[in-house]
Amino acid sequence: MANEEDCRAALGRVAARLEEVDADRFAEHVVERTISCRVPDLGVAFRTRLHGGGLDPFEPDDDPGAAQVRLTMDSDDLVAMAHDELNPAKAWAAGRLKIEASIFDLLRLRRLL
């Protein structure tokens, strides 16, 4: 099982990957949203804000249910996804990644992945 620091590093990799997306493509599909990532096997959650400029730094989150987009996954899956060892669509289909968001947010997210 990965630890909290491994998860923070994985989230940092995800944020860095988003910075590599073409700026015009990114701006076309992104609207400002709060995003939480809950890691139940560690009992922690992180929050960020997605906007046209990318992602703000991830911070600990005491109320992950309040975010507009809510992700839930175990620590090992988060680390594997950040290292391109686990495809997000396959993880979602297998129930290893849970996403709670509006249908419009899901469609936007799919275009970025």
Tab-separated table of C-alpha atoms in Angstrom:
chain	number	residue	atom	x	y	z
A	1	MET	CA	0.000	0.000	0.000
A	2	ALA	CA	1.293	3.441	-0.970
A	3	ASN	CA	1.575	6.084	1.746
A	4	GLU	CA	0.302	9.668	1.904
A	5	GLU	CA	3.529	11.120	0.486
A	6	ASP	CA	3.359	8.703	-2.459
A	7	CYS	CA	-0.168	9.935	-3.132
A	8	ARG	CA	0.879	13.581	-2.939
A	9	ALA	CA	3.674	12.884	-5.432
A	10	ALA	CA	1.238	11.036	-7.713
A	11	LEU	CA	-1.175	13.973	-7.665
A	12	GLY	CA	1.747	16.267	-8.489
A	13	ARG	CA	2.522	14.091	-11.528
A	14	VAL	CA	-1.092	14.341	-12.658
A	15	ALA	CA	-0.976	18.139	-12.335
A	16	ALA	CA	2.295	18.255	-14.285
A	17	ARG	CA	0.791	16.086	-17.018
A	18	LEU	CA	-2.114	18.515	-17.386
A	19	GLU	CA	0.393	21.340	-17.844
A	20	GLU	CA	1.662	19.500	-20.934
A	21	VAL	CA	-1.751	19.581	-22.667
A	22	ASP	CA	-1.939	22.117	-25.490
A	23	ALA	CA	-3.145	25.384	-23.940
A	24	ASP	CA	-5.853	25.969	-26.558
A	25	ARG	CA	-7.206	22.425	-26.213
A	26	PHE	CA	-7.099	22.712	-22.439
A	27	ALA	CA	-8.965	26.044	-22.415
A	28	GLU	CA	-11.580	24.636	-24.796
A	29	HIS	CA	-12.583	21.862	-22.407
A	30	VAL	CA	-11.937	23.322	-18.958
A	31	VAL	CA	-14.261	25.298	-16.758
A	32	GLU	CA	-13.419	26.220	-13.205
A	33	ARG	CA	-14.232	23.372	-10.812
A	34	THR	CA	-13.220	22.183	-7.377
A	35	ILE	CA	-11.896	18.623	-7.389
A	36	SER	CA	-11.413	16.259	-4.486
A	37	CYS	CA	-9.505	13.000	-4.512
A	38	ARG	CA	-10.411	10.688	-1.646
A	39	VAL	CA	-8.045	7.825	-0.806
A	40	PRO	CA	-10.105	5.570	1.489
A	41	ASP	CA	-7.404	3.011	2.306
A	42	LEU	CA	-5.350	5.813	3.877
A	43	GLY	CA	-8.286	7.801	5.239
A	44	VAL	CA	-7.136	10.999	3.509
A	45	ALA	CA	-8.498	13.330	0.868
A	46	PHE	CA	-7.005	16.130	-1.197
A	47	ARG	CA	-8.586	19.128	-2.920
A	48	THR	CA	-7.585	21.335	-5.808
A	49	ARG	CA	-9.162	23.826	-8.155
A	50	LEU	CA	-9.132	23.278	-11.907
A	51	HIS	CA	-9.135	26.420	-14.056
A	52	GLY	CA	-7.902	27.667	-17.415
A	53	GLY	CA	-4.366	27.929	-16.075
A	54	GLY	CA	-4.229	24.323	-14.831
A	55	LEU	CA	-4.530	22.920	-11.336
A	56	ASP	CA	-3.818	24.658	-8.060
A	57	PRO	CA	-1.628	22.694	-5.639
A	58	PHE	CA	-3.395	19.796	-3.918
A	59	GLU	CA	-4.169	20.459	-0.265
A	60	PRO	CA	-5.576	18.183	2.479
A	61	ASP	CA	-9.380	18.201	2.439
A	62	ASP	CA	-11.615	17.627	5.457
A	63	ASP	CA	-14.828	17.725	3.385
A	64	PRO	CA	-14.230	15.972	0.027
A	65	GLY	CA	-17.979	15.633	-0.572
A	66	ALA	CA	-18.288	19.395	-1.074
A	67	ALA	CA	-16.187	19.429	-4.268
A	68	GLN	CA	-17.881	19.680	-7.647
A	69	VAL	CA	-15.909	16.718	-9.027
A	70	ARG	CA	-15.160	13.893	-6.595
A	71	LEU	CA	-12.693	11.087	-7.314
A	72	THR	CA	-12.229	8.060	-5.081
A	73	MET	CA	-9.501	5.443	-5.475
A	74	ASP	CA	-7.098	3.416	-3.360
A	75	SER	CA	-3.548	4.647	-2.920
A	76	ASP	CA	-1.901	1.983	-5.092
A	77	ASP	CA	-4.309	2.712	-7.950
A	78	LEU	CA	-3.640	6.443	-7.693
A	79	VAL	CA	0.109	5.896	-7.891
A	80	ALA	CA	-0.269	3.423	-10.776
A	81	MET	CA	-2.473	5.860	-12.704
A	82	ALA	CA	0.011	8.704	-12.206
A	83	HIS	CA	2.795	6.492	-13.595
A	84	ASP	CA	0.696	5.429	-16.645
A	85	GLU	CA	0.485	1.871	-15.332
A	86	LEU	CA	-3.307	2.048	-14.977
A	87	ASN	CA	-5.614	3.533	-17.610
A	88	PRO	CA	-8.260	5.831	-16.046
A	89	ALA	CA	-11.053	4.517	-18.284
A	90	LYS	CA	-10.219	0.899	-17.483
A	91	ALA	CA	-9.907	1.722	-13.769
A	92	TRP	CA	-13.332	3.364	-13.857
A	93	ALA	CA	-14.881	0.432	-15.768
A	94	ALA	CA	-13.405	-2.016	-13.241
A	95	GLY	CA	-14.698	-0.010	-10.276
A	96	ARG	CA	-11.227	0.935	-9.100
A	97	LEU	CA	-11.866	4.616	-9.800
A	98	LYS	CA	-15.121	6.238	-8.774
A	99	ILE	CA	-16.077	9.607	-10.240
A	100	GLU	CA	-18.948	11.722	-8.996
A	101	ALA	CA	-19.657	14.746	-11.190
A	102	SER	CA	-22.274	16.230	-13.472
A	103	ILE	CA	-22.652	14.627	-16.881
A	104	PHE	CA	-21.190	17.763	-18.477
A	105	ASP	CA	-18.115	17.593	-16.258
A	106	LEU	CA	-17.674	13.900	-17.081
A	107	LEU	CA	-17.737	14.650	-20.801
A	108	ARG	CA	-15.172	17.439	-20.407
A	109	LEU	CA	-12.938	15.213	-18.288
A	110	ARG	CA	-13.108	12.424	-20.858
A	111	ARG	CA	-11.851	14.777	-23.579
A	112	LEU	CA	-8.805	15.719	-21.521
A	113	LEU	CA	-7.865	12.141	-20.661
